[in-house]
Amino acid sequence: MTILVLGAVGNTGREVVSQLKQNSFYCKVFVKDKALAEPFHLSSSHIFEGDFNDVESLTHAMEGIHSVYFAMPAHPNNETWTRNVLQAMSAQHVNHLVKLSGLGANAQSGSSIIRTHALTDELVKASGINYTLLQPNSFFKTYSGISTQSKPVKNSTYLSLRRNRA
């Protein structure tokens, strides 16, 4: 089985590529710039350079692919990108999509990111492609700026983040 990782250089995408390699899965990555994929130590035939706005590059990358992992940054073009990924998958007869979404994705959410996830999740559901939607709350890696210099207070919960310095 060959898995294409879209969003391979993001926090979760990097981890997905790492886990796939550690578990001897055959994976390829789709990146905006091939240089960004160097840390993966993949052969050049496993690295596809392209853009979510370019259906042709997505379609080319999906040739011979069985499953796609799709994580995208919050962006005004998320709906278009999702449609493009689904179009490319359909053209290449890719049979499964794993999409990173968000916890509680629904159209009435107070969060625009969560509303966007709801919209793009619905596009996936309506596509006819087999899918898995991952709806995590957050990832500890997101809080990599946690400082250990704060003194703990008994019976309290706290999160101390480093301040940005100029």
mmCIF file of C-alpha atoms in Angstrom:
data_model
loop_
_atom_site.group_PDB
_atom_site.id
_atom_site.type_symbol
_atom_site.label_atom_id
_atom_site.label_comp_id
_atom_site.label_asym_id
_atom_site.label_seq_id
_atom_site.Cartn_x
_atom_site.Cartn_y
_atom_site.Cartn_z
ATOM 1 C CA MET A 1 0.000 0.000 0.000
ATOM 2 C CA THR A 2 1.312 3.431 -0.944
ATOM 3 C CA ILE A 3 0.311 6.440 1.151
ATOM 4 C CA LEU A 4 0.676 10.046 0.010
ATOM 5 C CA VAL A 5 1.100 12.593 2.795
ATOM 6 C CA LEU A 6 -0.281 16.050 1.978
ATOM 7 C CA GLY A 7 0.904 18.628 4.490
ATOM 8 C CA ALA A 8 4.001 16.541 5.162
ATOM 9 C CA VAL A 9 6.110 19.376 6.564
ATOM 10 C CA GLY A 10 3.571 20.512 9.169
ATOM 11 C CA ASN A 11 3.618 19.311 12.790
ATOM 12 C CA THR A 12 1.328 16.326 12.287
ATOM 13 C CA GLY A 13 2.457 15.587 8.732
ATOM 14 C CA ARG A 14 6.092 15.240 9.816
ATOM 15 C CA GLU A 15 5.042 12.814 12.528
ATOM 16 C CA VAL A 16 2.856 10.823 10.124
ATOM 17 C CA VAL A 17 5.780 10.444 7.699
ATOM 18 C CA SER A 18 8.063 9.408 10.559
ATOM 19 C CA GLN A 19 5.595 6.798 11.840
ATOM 20 C CA LEU A 20 4.929 5.415 8.357
ATOM 21 C CA LYS A 21 8.660 4.998 7.734
ATOM 22 C CA GLN A 22 9.260 3.425 11.161
ATOM 23 C CA ASN A 23 6.513 0.905 10.450
ATOM 24 C CA SER A 24 7.813 0.109 6.940
ATOM 25 C CA PHE A 25 4.916 1.653 5.032
ATOM 26 C CA TYR A 26 5.614 2.891 1.539
ATOM 27 C CA CYS A 27 4.976 6.637 1.583
ATOM 28 C CA LYS A 28 5.372 9.633 -0.654
ATOM 29 C CA VAL A 29 5.122 13.308 0.221
ATOM 30 C CA PHE A 30 3.645 16.345 -1.498
ATOM 31 C CA VAL A 31 5.422 19.593 -0.679
ATOM 32 C CA LYS A 32 5.547 23.132 -1.981
ATOM 33 C CA ASP A 33 9.353 23.022 -2.183
ATOM 34 C CA LYS A 34 11.361 19.781 -2.497
ATOM 35 C CA ALA A 35 14.049 21.167 -0.196
ATOM 36 C CA LEU A 36 11.537 21.026 2.667
ATOM 37 C CA ALA A 37 11.372 17.241 2.299
ATOM 38 C CA GLU A 38 15.125 16.689 2.757
ATOM 39 C CA PRO A 39 14.791 15.736 6.469
ATOM 40 C CA PHE A 40 12.625 12.752 5.436
ATOM 41 C CA HIS A 41 15.532 11.105 3.564
ATOM 42 C CA LEU A 42 13.225 9.890 0.808
ATOM 43 C CA SER A 43 14.306 9.197 -2.739
ATOM 44 C CA SER A 44 13.414 11.937 -5.202
ATOM 45 C CA SER A 45 10.783 9.652 -6.747
ATOM 46 C CA HIS A 46 8.893 9.788 -3.443
ATOM 47 C CA ILE A 47 8.785 13.585 -3.281
ATOM 48 C CA PHE A 48 6.274 15.557 -5.304
ATOM 49 C CA GLU A 49 6.496 19.304 -5.573
ATOM 50 C CA GLY A 50 3.246 21.138 -6.067
ATOM 51 C CA ASP A 51 0.546 23.309 -4.675
ATOM 52 C CA PHE A 52 -2.943 22.596 -3.310
ATOM 53 C CA ASN A 53 -4.252 25.163 -5.823
ATOM 54 C CA ASP A 54 -2.888 23.088 -8.720
ATOM 55 C CA VAL A 55 -5.126 20.083 -9.437
ATOM 56 C CA GLU A 56 -2.697 18.858 -12.093
ATOM 57 C CA SER A 57 0.204 18.572 -9.629
ATOM 58 C CA LEU A 58 -2.052 16.830 -7.105
ATOM 59 C CA THR A 59 -3.316 14.406 -9.744
ATOM 60 C CA HIS A 60 0.246 13.602 -10.829
ATOM 61 C CA ALA A 61 1.312 12.990 -7.216
ATOM 62 C CA MET A 62 -1.593 10.570 -6.667
ATOM 63 C CA GLU A 63 -0.685 8.218 -9.487
ATOM 64 C CA GLY A 64 -0.400 4.709 -7.985
ATOM 65 C CA ILE A 65 -1.471 5.911 -4.513
ATOM 66 C CA HIS A 66 -3.848 3.827 -2.354
ATOM 67 C CA SER A 67 -4.471 6.251 0.526
ATOM 68 C CA VAL A 68 -3.952 9.923 1.244
ATOM 69 C CA TYR A 69 -3.286 11.661 4.560
ATOM 70 C CA PHE A 70 -4.429 15.285 4.255
ATOM 71 C CA ALA A 71 -3.523 18.031 6.730
ATOM 72 C CA MET A 72 -3.687 21.656 5.694
ATOM 73 C CA PRO A 73 -2.948 24.901 7.489
ATOM 74 C CA ALA A 74 -5.828 27.260 8.250
ATOM 75 C CA HIS A 75 -6.153 29.292 5.076
ATOM 76 C CA PRO A 76 -8.896 31.125 3.148
ATOM 77 C CA ASN A 77 -8.505 28.551 0.324
ATOM 78 C CA ASN A 78 -9.218 25.460 2.477
ATOM 79 C CA GLU A 79 -12.495 24.721 0.688
ATOM 80 C CA THR A 80 -10.857 24.976 -2.757
ATOM 81 C CA TRP A 81 -7.901 22.882 -1.625
ATOM 82 C CA THR A 82 -10.194 20.153 -0.330
ATOM 83 C CA ARG A 83 -12.165 20.139 -3.589
ATOM 84 C CA ASN A 84 -8.889 19.912 -5.536
ATOM 85 C CA VAL A 85 -7.621 17.001 -3.447
ATOM 86 C CA LEU A 86 -10.920 15.157 -3.893
ATOM 87 C CA GLN A 87 -10.894 15.825 -7.639
ATOM 88 C CA ALA A 88 -7.339 14.484 -7.959
ATOM 89 C CA MET A 89 -8.184 11.422 -5.844
ATOM 90 C CA SER A 90 -11.198 10.692 -8.012
ATOM 91 C CA ALA A 91 -9.174 11.075 -11.230
ATOM 92 C CA GLN A 92 -6.552 8.599 -9.970
ATOM 93 C CA HIS A 93 -9.067 6.233 -8.290
ATOM 94 C CA VAL A 94 -7.470 6.655 -4.878
ATOM 95 C CA ASN A 95 -9.718 4.748 -2.498
ATOM 96 C CA HIS A 96 -9.176 6.245 0.964
ATOM 97 C CA LEU A 97 -8.638 9.673 2.517
ATOM 98 C CA VAL A 98 -7.546 10.354 6.088
ATOM 99 C CA LYS A 99 -8.256 14.029 6.790
ATOM 100 C CA LEU A 100 -7.063 15.951 9.816
ATOM 101 C CA SER A 101 -10.046 17.944 11.053
ATOM 102 C CA GLY A 102 -10.857 19.492 14.424
ATOM 103 C CA LEU A 103 -12.738 18.466 17.552
ATOM 104 C CA GLY A 104 -16.415 19.340 17.404
ATOM 105 C CA ALA A 105 -16.291 20.436 13.771
ATOM 106 C CA ASN A 106 -19.700 21.961 13.070
ATOM 107 C CA ALA A 107 -21.051 24.776 10.950
ATOM 108 C CA GLN A 108 -22.386 26.705 13.970
ATOM 109 C CA SER A 109 -19.107 26.787 15.889
ATOM 110 C CA GLY A 110 -17.873 30.089 17.266
ATOM 111 C CA SER A 111 -14.461 29.328 15.744
ATOM 112 C CA SER A 112 -13.932 30.034 12.053
ATOM 113 C CA ILE A 113 -11.294 27.287 11.881
ATOM 114 C CA ILE A 114 -13.750 24.737 13.271
ATOM 115 C CA ARG A 115 -16.486 25.958 10.878
ATOM 116 C CA THR A 116 -14.033 25.531 7.991
ATOM 117 C CA HIS A 117 -13.255 21.993 9.160
ATOM 118 C CA ALA A 118 -17.002 21.282 9.243
ATOM 119 C CA LEU A 119 -17.403 22.549 5.694
ATOM 120 C CA THR A 120 -14.437 20.607 4.332
ATOM 121 C CA ASP A 121 -15.474 17.476 6.266
ATOM 122 C CA GLU A 122 -18.881 17.655 4.556
ATOM 123 C CA LEU A 123 -17.174 17.900 1.164
ATOM 124 C CA VAL A 124 -15.245 14.729 1.988
ATOM 125 C CA LYS A 125 -18.396 12.916 3.158
ATOM 126 C CA ALA A 126 -20.277 13.878 -0.019
ATOM 127 C CA SER A 127 -17.411 12.863 -2.331
ATOM 128 C CA GLY A 128 -18.122 9.133 -2.384
ATOM 129 C CA ILE A 129 -14.486 8.427 -1.444
ATOM 130 C CA ASN A 130 -13.860 6.234 1.598
ATOM 131 C CA TYR A 131 -12.619 8.435 4.424
ATOM 132 C CA THR A 132 -11.463 8.692 7.995
ATOM 133 C CA LEU A 133 -11.854 12.051 9.738
ATOM 134 C CA LEU A 134 -9.480 12.693 12.630
ATOM 135 C CA GLN A 135 -10.921 15.260 15.037
ATOM 136 C CA PRO A 136 -8.325 15.929 17.726
ATOM 137 C CA ASN A 137 -8.656 18.667 20.307
ATOM 138 C CA SER A 138 -5.028 19.751 20.095
ATOM 139 C CA PHE A 139 -1.531 18.331 20.235
ATOM 140 C CA PHE A 140 0.991 18.793 23.023
ATOM 141 C CA LYS A 141 3.620 19.645 20.411
ATOM 142 C CA THR A 142 1.582 22.795 19.726
ATOM 143 C CA TYR A 143 2.656 24.001 23.152
ATOM 144 C CA SER A 144 6.376 23.528 22.554
ATOM 145 C CA GLY A 145 7.009 26.938 24.117
ATOM 146 C CA ILE A 146 6.099 25.701 27.594
ATOM 147 C CA SER A 147 8.416 27.116 30.190
ATOM 148 C CA THR A 148 9.591 25.044 33.138
ATOM 149 C CA GLN A 149 10.677 28.130 35.072
ATOM 150 C CA SER A 150 7.324 28.787 36.755
ATOM 151 C CA LYS A 151 6.930 27.586 40.325
ATOM 152 C CA PRO A 152 4.134 25.036 40.718
ATOM 153 C CA VAL A 153 1.275 26.018 42.994
ATOM 154 C CA LYS A 154 -0.281 23.241 45.058
ATOM 155 C CA ASN A 155 -3.706 22.053 43.828
ATOM 156 C CA SER A 156 -3.599 24.293 40.760
ATOM 157 C CA THR A 157 -3.548 23.786 37.039
ATOM 158 C CA TYR A 158 -1.432 26.141 35.017
ATOM 159 C CA LEU A 159 0.267 26.547 31.703
ATOM 160 C CA SER A 160 3.169 28.916 31.412
ATOM 161 C CA LEU A 161 4.219 29.899 27.904
ATOM 162 C CA ARG A 162 7.445 31.652 27.010
ATOM 163 C CA ARG A 163 7.092 35.215 25.865
ATOM 164 C CA ASN A 164 8.292 36.139 22.417
ATOM 165 C CA ARG A 165 11.456 38.195 22.525
ATOM 166 C CA ALA A 166 12.498 40.693 19.895
#
